[in-house]
Amino acid sequence: MYVGRFVVVAPGIGGYRVSSRSFPNRRVSRRDGTLTVGPTPDAPETDNPYVSYNCARAVESPTGEPLAALGNGSHVDPIAEKLERGYPARDALASTLLALDFEKDDYDTPRVAGVVGADAAVIGTVRRDALLVEAVDEPTVVATYETDSPEPYDLTATDAESVATELLEADLEHPVCAAGATVDDDGVSLAFDNGED
């Protein structure tokens, strides 16, 4: 089954995977407290604005709470910035997804996102016909296609690196790269898996 890009979050843990038929030549790279999806050196040139973006960011709220923001596009940055200014996770997700709306591409691709704290998690999506934002207690997934409403996900990984690998190796079509995040009182850990790299 092809579900496209997807986010999985639960309290303390989360991840994001790129699955792509159109732009498979991408990988995740690390810069400071941010993971970025971008083209590989051998990728064909494209002017598609949805190919490169920050997919995971470690942030700290004004109260010192460590949080991770994850998602499939440019909405990750404003979500993270709102969290840094003290917005509750639900409000940061809902207001950003509502403002940016679904991607204006040939498929009206939904935006998917999640916020992970040590003891809480929120997942959301905006698609052509709905804006959905939910607090979750157990691993929950939302994807750009097929699974475009939050539903339970069987995540067994317990650290950021194994989350990335587990999502990349999930039995879903066209895997490209993946990111993982864990959050505890000591902070945020981010990791990624680019497959053969």
CSV table of N, CA and C in Angstrom, one decimal, residues 34-183:
chain,number,residue,atom,x,y,z
A,34,THR,N,17.9,20.3,14.1
A,34,THR,CA,16.9,20.2,13.1
A,34,THR,C,17.3,19.1,12.1
A,35,LEU,N,16.3,18.3,11.7
A,35,LEU,CA,16.5,17.3,10.6
A,35,LEU,C,15.8,17.8,9.3
A,36,THR,N,16.5,17.8,8.2
A,36,THR,CA,16.0,18.4,6.9
A,36,THR,C,16.0,17.3,5.9
A,37,VAL,N,14.9,17.3,5.1
A,37,VAL,CA,14.7,16.5,3.9
A,37,VAL,C,15.2,17.3,2.7
A,38,GLY,N,16.0,16.7,1.9
A,38,GLY,CA,16.5,17.4,0.7
A,38,GLY,C,16.9,16.5,-0.3
A,39,PRO,N,17.2,17.0,-1.5
A,39,PRO,CA,17.6,16.1,-2.6
A,39,PRO,C,19.0,15.6,-2.4
A,40,THR,N,19.3,14.4,-3.0
A,40,THR,CA,20.6,13.8,-3.0
A,40,THR,C,21.4,14.5,-4.1
A,41,PRO,N,22.7,14.5,-4.0
A,41,PRO,CA,23.5,15.2,-5.0
A,41,PRO,C,23.2,14.8,-6.5
A,42,ASP,N,22.8,13.5,-6.7
A,42,ASP,CA,22.5,13.1,-8.0
A,42,ASP,C,21.0,13.2,-8.4
A,43,ALA,N,20.2,13.9,-7.6
A,43,ALA,CA,18.8,14.1,-7.9
A,43,ALA,C,18.6,15.1,-9.1
A,44,PRO,N,17.6,14.8,-9.9
A,44,PRO,CA,17.3,15.7,-11.0
A,44,PRO,C,16.9,17.1,-10.4
A,45,GLU,N,17.2,18.1,-11.1
A,45,GLU,CA,16.8,19.5,-10.6
A,45,GLU,C,15.3,19.6,-10.7
A,46,THR,N,14.7,20.3,-9.7
A,46,THR,CA,13.3,20.5,-9.7
A,46,THR,C,13.0,21.8,-9.1
A,47,ASP,N,11.9,22.4,-9.5
A,47,ASP,CA,11.4,23.7,-8.9
A,47,ASP,C,10.3,23.4,-8.0
A,48,ASN,N,10.0,22.2,-7.7
A,48,ASN,CA,8.9,21.8,-6.8
A,48,ASN,C,9.2,22.3,-5.4
A,49,PRO,N,8.3,23.2,-4.8
A,49,PRO,CA,8.6,23.7,-3.5
A,49,PRO,C,8.4,22.8,-2.4
A,50,TYR,N,7.9,21.6,-2.6
A,50,TYR,CA,7.6,20.6,-1.6
A,50,TYR,C,8.6,19.5,-1.4
A,51,VAL,N,9.7,19.6,-2.1
A,51,VAL,CA,10.7,18.5,-2.1
A,51,VAL,C,11.7,18.7,-0.9
A,52,SER,N,12.0,19.9,-0.5
A,52,SER,CA,13.0,20.2,0.6
A,52,SER,C,12.3,20.9,1.7
A,53,TYR,N,12.6,20.5,3.0
A,53,TYR,CA,11.9,21.1,4.1
A,53,TYR,C,12.5,20.5,5.4
A,54,ASN,N,12.4,21.2,6.5
A,54,ASN,CA,12.7,20.7,7.8
A,54,ASN,C,11.6,19.7,8.2
A,55,CYS,N,12.0,18.5,8.6
A,55,CYS,CA,11.0,17.5,8.9
A,55,CYS,C,10.9,17.2,10.4
A,56,ALA,N,11.9,17.6,11.2
A,56,ALA,CA,11.9,17.4,12.6
A,56,ALA,C,12.7,18.5,13.3
A,57,ARG,N,12.2,19.1,14.3
A,57,ARG,CA,12.9,20.1,15.1
A,57,ARG,C,12.8,19.9,16.6
A,58,ALA,N,13.9,20.0,17.3
A,58,ALA,CA,13.9,20.0,18.7
A,58,ALA,C,13.6,21.5,19.2
A,59,VAL,N,12.7,21.7,20.1
A,59,VAL,CA,12.4,23.0,20.6
A,59,VAL,C,12.2,23.0,22.1
A,60,GLU,N,12.3,24.1,22.7
A,60,GLU,CA,12.1,24.2,24.1
A,60,GLU,C,11.1,25.3,24.4
A,61,SER,N,10.0,25.0,25.1
A,61,SER,CA,9.0,26.0,25.4
A,61,SER,C,9.5,27.0,26.4
A,62,PRO,N,8.8,28.1,26.6
A,62,PRO,CA,9.3,29.1,27.6
A,62,PRO,C,9.4,28.6,29.0
A,63,THR,N,8.7,27.5,29.3
A,63,THR,CA,8.8,26.9,30.6
A,63,THR,C,9.9,25.9,30.8
A,64,GLY,N,10.7,25.7,29.7
A,64,GLY,CA,11.8,24.8,29.7
A,64,GLY,C,11.4,23.4,29.2
A,65,GLU,N,10.2,23.2,28.8
A,65,GLU,CA,9.7,21.9,28.4
A,65,GLU,C,10.3,21.5,27.1
A,66,PRO,N,11.0,20.4,27.0
A,66,PRO,CA,11.5,20.0,25.6
A,66,PRO,C,10.4,19.4,24.8
A,67,LEU,N,10.4,19.7,23.5
A,67,LEU,CA,9.4,19.2,22.6
A,67,LEU,C,10.0,18.9,21.2
A,68,ALA,N,9.4,18.1,20.5
A,68,ALA,CA,9.8,17.8,19.1
A,68,ALA,C,8.6,18.1,18.2
A,69,ALA,N,8.9,18.8,17.1
A,69,ALA,CA,7.9,19.0,16.1
A,69,ALA,C,8.3,18.2,14.8
A,70,LEU,N,7.3,17.5,14.2
A,70,LEU,CA,7.6,16.7,13.1
A,70,LEU,C,6.5,16.9,12.0
A,71,GLY,N,6.9,16.8,10.7
A,71,GLY,CA,5.9,16.9,9.7
A,71,GLY,C,6.5,16.8,8.3
A,72,ASN,N,5.6,16.9,7.3
A,72,ASN,CA,6.0,16.7,5.9
A,72,ASN,C,6.2,18.0,5.1
A,73,GLY,N,6.5,19.1,5.7
A,73,GLY,CA,6.7,20.3,4.9
A,73,GLY,C,7.1,21.5,5.7
A,74,SER,N,6.9,22.7,5.0
A,74,SER,CA,7.3,23.9,5.5
A,74,SER,C,6.6,24.3,6.8
A,75,HIS,N,5.5,23.6,7.1
A,75,HIS,CA,4.7,24.0,8.3
A,75,HIS,C,5.5,23.6,9.6
A,76,VAL,N,6.5,22.7,9.5
A,76,VAL,CA,7.2,22.3,10.7
A,76,VAL,C,7.9,23.5,11.4
A,77,ASP,N,8.4,24.4,10.6
A,77,ASP,CA,9.1,25.6,11.2
A,77,ASP,C,8.1,26.5,12.0
A,78,PRO,N,7.0,26.9,11.4
A,78,PRO,CA,6.1,27.8,12.2
A,78,PRO,C,5.5,27.0,13.4
A,79,ILE,N,5.3,25.7,13.3
A,79,ILE,CA,4.8,25.0,14.5
A,79,ILE,C,5.8,25.1,15.6
A,80,ALA,N,7.1,24.8,15.2
A,80,ALA,CA,8.2,24.9,16.2
A,80,ALA,C,8.3,26.3,16.8
A,81,GLU,N,8.2,27.3,16.0
A,81,GLU,CA,8.3,28.7,16.5
A,81,GLU,C,7.1,29.0,17.4
A,82,LYS,N,6.0,28.5,17.2
A,82,LYS,CA,4.8,28.8,18.1
A,82,LYS,C,5.1,28.1,19.4
A,83,LEU,N,5.6,26.9,19.3
A,83,LEU,CA,5.9,26.1,20.6
A,83,LEU,C,6.9,26.9,21.4
A,84,GLU,N,7.9,27.5,20.7
A,84,GLU,CA,8.9,28.2,21.4
A,84,GLU,C,8.4,29.5,22.1
A,85,ARG,N,7.3,30.0,21.5
A,85,ARG,CA,6.6,31.2,22.1
A,85,ARG,C,5.6,30.9,23.1
A,86,GLY,N,5.4,29.6,23.4
A,86,GLY,CA,4.5,29.2,24.5
A,86,GLY,C,3.1,28.7,24.1
A,87,TYR,N,2.9,28.6,22.8
A,87,TYR,CA,1.6,28.0,22.4
A,87,TYR,C,1.5,26.6,22.9
A,88,PRO,N,0.3,26.2,23.3
A,88,PRO,CA,0.1,24.8,23.6
A,88,PRO,C,0.2,24.0,22.3
A,89,ALA,N,0.6,22.7,22.4
A,89,ALA,CA,0.9,21.9,21.2
A,89,ALA,C,-0.3,21.9,20.3
A,90,ARG,N,-1.5,21.7,20.8
A,90,ARG,CA,-2.7,21.6,20.0
A,90,ARG,C,-2.9,22.9,19.2
A,91,ASP,N,-2.7,24.0,19.9
A,91,ASP,CA,-2.9,25.3,19.2
A,91,ASP,C,-1.9,25.6,18.1
A,92,ALA,N,-0.6,25.2,18.5
A,92,ALA,CA,0.5,25.4,17.5
A,92,ALA,C,0.2,24.6,16.2
A,93,LEU,N,-0.3,23.4,16.4
A,93,LEU,CA,-0.6,22.5,15.2
A,93,LEU,C,-1.8,23.1,14.5
A,94,ALA,N,-2.9,23.3,15.2
A,94,ALA,CA,-4.1,23.7,14.5
A,94,ALA,C,-4.0,25.0,13.8
A,95,SER,N,-3.4,26.0,14.4
A,95,SER,CA,-3.3,27.3,13.8
A,95,SER,C,-2.4,27.3,12.6
A,96,THR,N,-1.3,26.6,12.7
A,96,THR,CA,-0.4,26.5,11.5
A,96,THR,C,-1.0,25.7,10.4
A,97,LEU,N,-1.6,24.6,10.7
A,97,LEU,CA,-2.2,23.8,9.6
A,97,LEU,C,-3.3,24.5,8.9
A,98,LEU,N,-4.1,25.2,9.7
A,98,LEU,CA,-5.2,26.0,9.1
A,98,LEU,C,-4.7,27.1,8.3
A,99,ALA,N,-3.6,27.8,8.7
A,99,ALA,CA,-3.1,28.9,7.9
A,99,ALA,C,-2.4,28.5,6.6
A,100,LEU,N,-1.7,27.4,6.7
A,100,LEU,CA,-0.9,27.0,5.5
A,100,LEU,C,-1.8,26.1,4.6
A,101,ASP,N,-2.8,25.4,5.1
A,101,ASP,CA,-3.7,24.5,4.4
A,101,ASP,C,-2.9,23.4,3.6
A,102,PHE,N,-3.7,22.6,2.9
A,102,PHE,CA,-3.1,21.5,2.2
A,102,PHE,C,-2.2,22.0,1.1
A,103,GLU,N,-1.3,21.2,0.6
A,103,GLU,CA,-0.3,21.6,-0.4
A,103,GLU,C,-1.0,21.8,-1.8
A,104,LYS,N,-0.7,22.9,-2.4
A,104,LYS,CA,-1.4,23.2,-3.7
A,104,LYS,C,-0.6,22.6,-4.9
A,105,ASP,N,-0.6,21.2,-4.8
A,105,ASP,CA,0.1,20.5,-5.9
A,105,ASP,C,-1.0,19.8,-6.7
A,106,ASP,N,-0.6,18.9,-7.6
A,106,ASP,CA,-1.5,18.1,-8.4
A,106,ASP,C,-2.4,17.2,-7.7
A,107,TYR,N,-2.0,16.9,-6.4
A,107,TYR,CA,-2.8,15.9,-5.6
A,107,TYR,C,-3.5,16.5,-4.4
A,108,ASP,N,-3.4,17.8,-4.3
A,108,ASP,CA,-3.9,18.4,-3.0
A,108,ASP,C,-3.4,17.7,-1.8
A,109,THR,N,-2.1,17.4,-1.8
A,109,THR,CA,-1.5,16.6,-0.7
A,109,THR,C,-1.7,17.2,0.6
A,110,PRO,N,-2.2,16.4,1.6
A,110,PRO,CA,-2.4,16.9,2.9
A,110,PRO,C,-1.1,17.2,3.6
A,111,ARG,N,-1.1,18.1,4.6
A,111,ARG,CA,0.0,18.3,5.5
A,111,ARG,C,-0.3,17.5,6.7
A,112,VAL,N,0.8,16.8,7.2
A,112,VAL,CA,0.7,16.0,8.4
A,112,VAL,C,1.8,16.5,9.3
A,113,ALA,N,1.4,16.4,10.6
A,113,ALA,CA,2.4,16.9,11.6
A,113,ALA,C,2.1,16.3,13.0
A,114,GLY,N,3.1,16.4,13.9
A,114,GLY,CA,2.9,16.0,15.2
A,114,GLY,C,3.8,16.7,16.2
A,115,VAL,N,3.4,16.8,17.4
A,115,VAL,CA,4.3,17.4,18.5
A,115,VAL,C,4.4,16.4,19.6
A,116,VAL,N,5.6,16.1,20.0
A,116,VAL,CA,5.9,15.1,21.0
A,116,VAL,C,6.5,15.8,22.2
A,117,GLY,N,5.9,15.6,23.4
A,117,GLY,CA,6.5,16.0,24.7
A,117,GLY,C,6.9,14.8,25.4
A,118,ALA,N,7.5,14.9,26.6
A,118,ALA,CA,7.9,13.8,27.4
A,118,ALA,C,6.7,13.0,27.8
A,119,ASP,N,5.6,13.7,28.1
A,119,ASP,CA,4.4,13.0,28.7
A,119,ASP,C,3.1,13.2,27.8
A,120,ALA,N,3.2,13.8,26.7
A,120,ALA,CA,2.1,14.1,25.9
A,120,ALA,C,2.4,14.1,24.4
A,121,ALA,N,1.4,14.0,23.5
A,121,ALA,CA,1.7,14.1,22.1
A,121,ALA,C,0.4,14.5,21.4
A,122,VAL,N,0.5,15.2,20.3
A,122,VAL,CA,-0.6,15.7,19.6
A,122,VAL,C,-0.3,15.5,18.1
A,123,ILE,N,-1.3,15.0,17.3
A,123,ILE,CA,-1.1,14.7,15.9
A,123,ILE,C,-2.1,15.5,15.1
A,124,GLY,N,-1.8,15.9,13.9
A,124,GLY,CA,-2.7,16.6,13.1
A,124,GLY,C,-2.5,16.5,11.6
A,125,THR,N,-3.5,16.8,10.9
A,125,THR,CA,-3.5,16.9,9.4
A,125,THR,C,-4.5,17.9,8.9
A,126,VAL,N,-4.1,18.5,7.8
A,126,VAL,CA,-5.1,19.4,7.1
A,126,VAL,C,-5.1,18.8,5.6
A,127,ARG,N,-6.3,18.5,5.2
A,127,ARG,CA,-6.5,18.0,3.8
A,127,ARG,C,-7.6,18.9,3.2
A,128,ARG,N,-8.0,18.6,2.0
A,128,ARG,CA,-8.9,19.4,1.3
A,128,ARG,C,-10.3,19.5,2.0
A,129,ASP,N,-10.7,18.5,2.7
A,129,ASP,CA,-12.0,18.4,3.3
A,129,ASP,C,-12.0,18.5,4.8
A,130,ALA,N,-10.9,18.6,5.5
A,130,ALA,CA,-10.9,18.6,7.0
A,130,ALA,C,-9.6,19.1,7.6
A,131,LEU,N,-9.7,19.6,8.8
A,131,LEU,CA,-8.6,19.9,9.7
A,131,LEU,C,-8.8,19.0,10.9
A,132,LEU,N,-7.8,18.1,11.2
A,132,LEU,CA,-8.0,17.2,12.3
A,132,LEU,C,-6.8,17.4,13.2
A,133,VAL,N,-7.0,17.6,14.5
A,133,VAL,CA,-5.9,17.7,15.5
A,133,VAL,C,-6.4,16.9,16.7
A,134,GLU,N,-5.6,16.0,17.2
A,134,GLU,CA,-5.9,15.1,18.3
A,134,GLU,C,-4.8,14.9,19.3
A,135,ALA,N,-5.1,15.0,20.6
A,135,ALA,CA,-4.1,14.5,21.6
A,135,ALA,C,-4.2,13.0,21.6
A,136,VAL,N,-3.0,12.4,21.7
A,136,VAL,CA,-3.0,10.9,21.7
A,136,VAL,C,-2.1,10.4,22.9
A,137,ASP,N,-2.5,9.2,23.3
A,137,ASP,CA,-1.8,8.5,24.4
A,137,ASP,C,-1.0,7.3,24.0
A,138,GLU,N,-1.3,6.8,22.8
A,138,GLU,CA,-0.6,5.7,22.2
A,138,GLU,C,-0.1,6.0,20.8
A,139,PRO,N,0.9,5.2,20.3
A,139,PRO,CA,1.4,5.5,19.0
A,139,PRO,C,0.2,5.6,18.0
A,140,THR,N,0.2,6.8,17.2
A,140,THR,CA,-0.8,7.1,16.3
A,140,THR,C,-0.2,7.6,15.0
A,141,VAL,N,-0.8,7.2,13.9
A,141,VAL,CA,-0.2,7.6,12.6
A,141,VAL,C,-1.2,8.5,11.8
A,142,VAL,N,-0.7,9.4,11.0
A,142,VAL,CA,-1.5,10.0,10.0
A,142,VAL,C,-0.6,10.2,8.7
A,143,ALA,N,-1.2,9.9,7.6
A,143,ALA,CA,-0.4,9.9,6.3
A,143,ALA,C,-1.0,10.8,5.3
A,144,THR,N,-0.3,11.1,4.2
A,144,THR,CA,-0.8,12.0,3.2
A,144,THR,C,-1.9,11.3,2.3
A,145,TYR,N,-1.8,9.9,2.2
A,145,TYR,CA,-2.8,9.2,1.4
A,145,TYR,C,-3.3,8.0,2.2
A,146,GLU,N,-4.4,7.5,1.9
A,146,GLU,CA,-5.0,6.3,2.5
A,146,GLU,C,-5.3,6.5,4.0
A,147,THR,N,-4.3,6.6,4.8
A,147,THR,CA,-4.5,6.8,6.3
A,147,THR,C,-4.4,8.3,6.6
A,148,ASP,N,-5.5,9.0,6.0
A,148,ASP,CA,-5.4,10.5,6.2
A,148,ASP,C,-6.2,11.0,7.3
A,149,SER,N,-6.6,10.1,8.3
A,149,SER,CA,-7.1,10.5,9.6
A,149,SER,C,-6.3,9.7,10.6
A,150,PRO,N,-6.1,10.3,11.8
A,150,PRO,CA,-5.3,9.6,12.8
A,150,PRO,C,-5.8,8.2,13.2
A,151,GLU,N,-4.9,7.2,13.2
A,151,GLU,CA,-5.3,5.9,13.7
A,151,GLU,C,-4.2,5.2,14.4
A,152,PRO,N,-4.4,4.2,15.2
A,152,PRO,CA,-3.4,3.5,16.0
A,152,PRO,C,-2.3,3.0,15.0
A,153,TYR,N,-1.1,2.9,15.6
A,153,TYR,CA,0.1,2.4,14.8
A,153,TYR,C,0.9,1.6,15.8
A,154,ASP,N,1.3,0.4,15.3
A,154,ASP,CA,2.1,-0.5,16.1
A,154,ASP,C,3.6,-0.2,16.1
A,155,LEU,N,4.0,0.8,16.9
A,155,LEU,CA,5.4,1.2,17.0
A,155,LEU,C,6.1,0.5,18.2
A,156,THR,N,7.2,-0.2,17.9
A,156,THR,CA,7.9,-1.0,18.9
A,156,THR,C,9.2,-0.3,19.4
A,157,ALA,N,9.7,0.6,18.5
A,157,ALA,CA,11.0,1.2,18.8
A,157,ALA,C,10.9,2.0,20.1
A,158,THR,N,12.1,2.2,20.8
A,158,THR,CA,12.1,2.9,22.0
A,158,THR,C,13.2,4.1,22.0
A,159,ASP,N,13.9,4.2,20.9
A,159,ASP,CA,14.9,5.3,20.8
A,159,ASP,C,14.8,5.9,19.4
A,160,ALA,N,15.3,7.1,19.3
A,160,ALA,CA,15.2,7.9,18.1
A,160,ALA,C,15.7,7.1,16.8
A,161,GLU,N,16.9,6.5,17.0
A,161,GLU,CA,17.5,5.8,15.8
A,161,GLU,C,16.6,4.6,15.4
A,162,SER,N,16.2,3.9,16.4
A,162,SER,CA,15.4,2.7,16.0
A,162,SER,C,14.0,3.1,15.5
A,163,VAL,N,13.4,4.2,15.9
A,163,VAL,CA,12.2,4.7,15.3
A,163,VAL,C,12.4,5.0,13.8
A,164,ALA,N,13.5,5.7,13.5
A,164,ALA,CA,13.7,6.0,12.1
A,164,ALA,C,13.9,4.7,11.3
A,165,THR,N,14.6,3.8,11.8
A,165,THR,CA,14.8,2.5,11.0
A,165,THR,C,13.5,1.7,10.9
A,166,GLU,N,12.7,1.7,12.0
A,166,GLU,CA,11.5,0.9,12.0
A,166,GLU,C,10.5,1.5,11.0
A,167,LEU,N,10.4,2.8,11.0
A,167,LEU,CA,9.5,3.5,10.0
A,167,LEU,C,10.0,3.2,8.6
A,168,LEU,N,11.3,3.4,8.3
A,168,LEU,CA,11.8,3.2,7.0
A,168,LEU,C,11.6,1.8,6.5
A,169,GLU,N,11.7,0.8,7.4
A,169,GLU,CA,11.5,-0.6,7.0
A,169,GLU,C,10.1,-1.1,7.1
A,170,ALA,N,9.1,-0.2,7.5
A,170,ALA,CA,7.7,-0.6,7.5
A,170,ALA,C,7.3,-1.1,6.1
A,171,ASP,N,6.4,-2.0,6.1
A,171,ASP,CA,5.9,-2.7,4.9
A,171,ASP,C,4.9,-1.8,4.1
A,172,LEU,N,5.4,-0.6,3.7
A,172,LEU,CA,4.6,0.3,2.9
A,172,LEU,C,5.5,0.7,1.7
A,173,GLU,N,4.8,1.0,0.6
A,173,GLU,CA,5.6,1.2,-0.7
A,173,GLU,C,6.4,2.4,-0.7
A,174,HIS,N,7.5,2.3,-1.5
A,174,HIS,CA,8.3,3.5,-1.9
A,174,HIS,C,9.0,4.2,-0.8
A,175,PRO,N,9.7,3.4,0.1
A,175,PRO,CA,10.4,4.1,1.2
A,175,PRO,C,11.6,4.9,0.7
A,176,VAL,N,11.8,6.0,1.3
A,176,VAL,CA,13.0,6.9,0.8
A,176,VAL,C,13.9,7.2,2.0
A,177,CYS,N,13.4,7.8,3.1
A,177,CYS,CA,14.2,8.1,4.2
A,177,CYS,C,13.3,8.3,5.4
A,178,ALA,N,13.8,8.4,6.6
A,178,ALA,CA,13.0,8.5,7.8
A,178,ALA,C,13.7,9.2,8.9
A,179,ALA,N,13.0,9.8,9.8
A,179,ALA,CA,13.5,10.5,11.0
A,179,ALA,C,12.8,10.0,12.2
A,180,GLY,N,13.5,10.0,13.4
A,180,GLY,CA,13.0,9.6,14.6
A,180,GLY,C,13.3,10.6,15.7
A,181,ALA,N,12.4,10.7,16.7
A,181,ALA,CA,12.6,11.6,17.9
A,181,ALA,C,12.2,11.0,19.1
A,182,THR,N,12.9,11.2,20.2
A,182,THR,CA,12.5,10.8,21.5
A,182,THR,C,12.6,12.1,22.4
A,183,VAL,N,11.7,12.2,23.4
A,183,VAL,CA,11.7,13.3,24.3
A,183,VAL,C,11.5,12.9,25.7
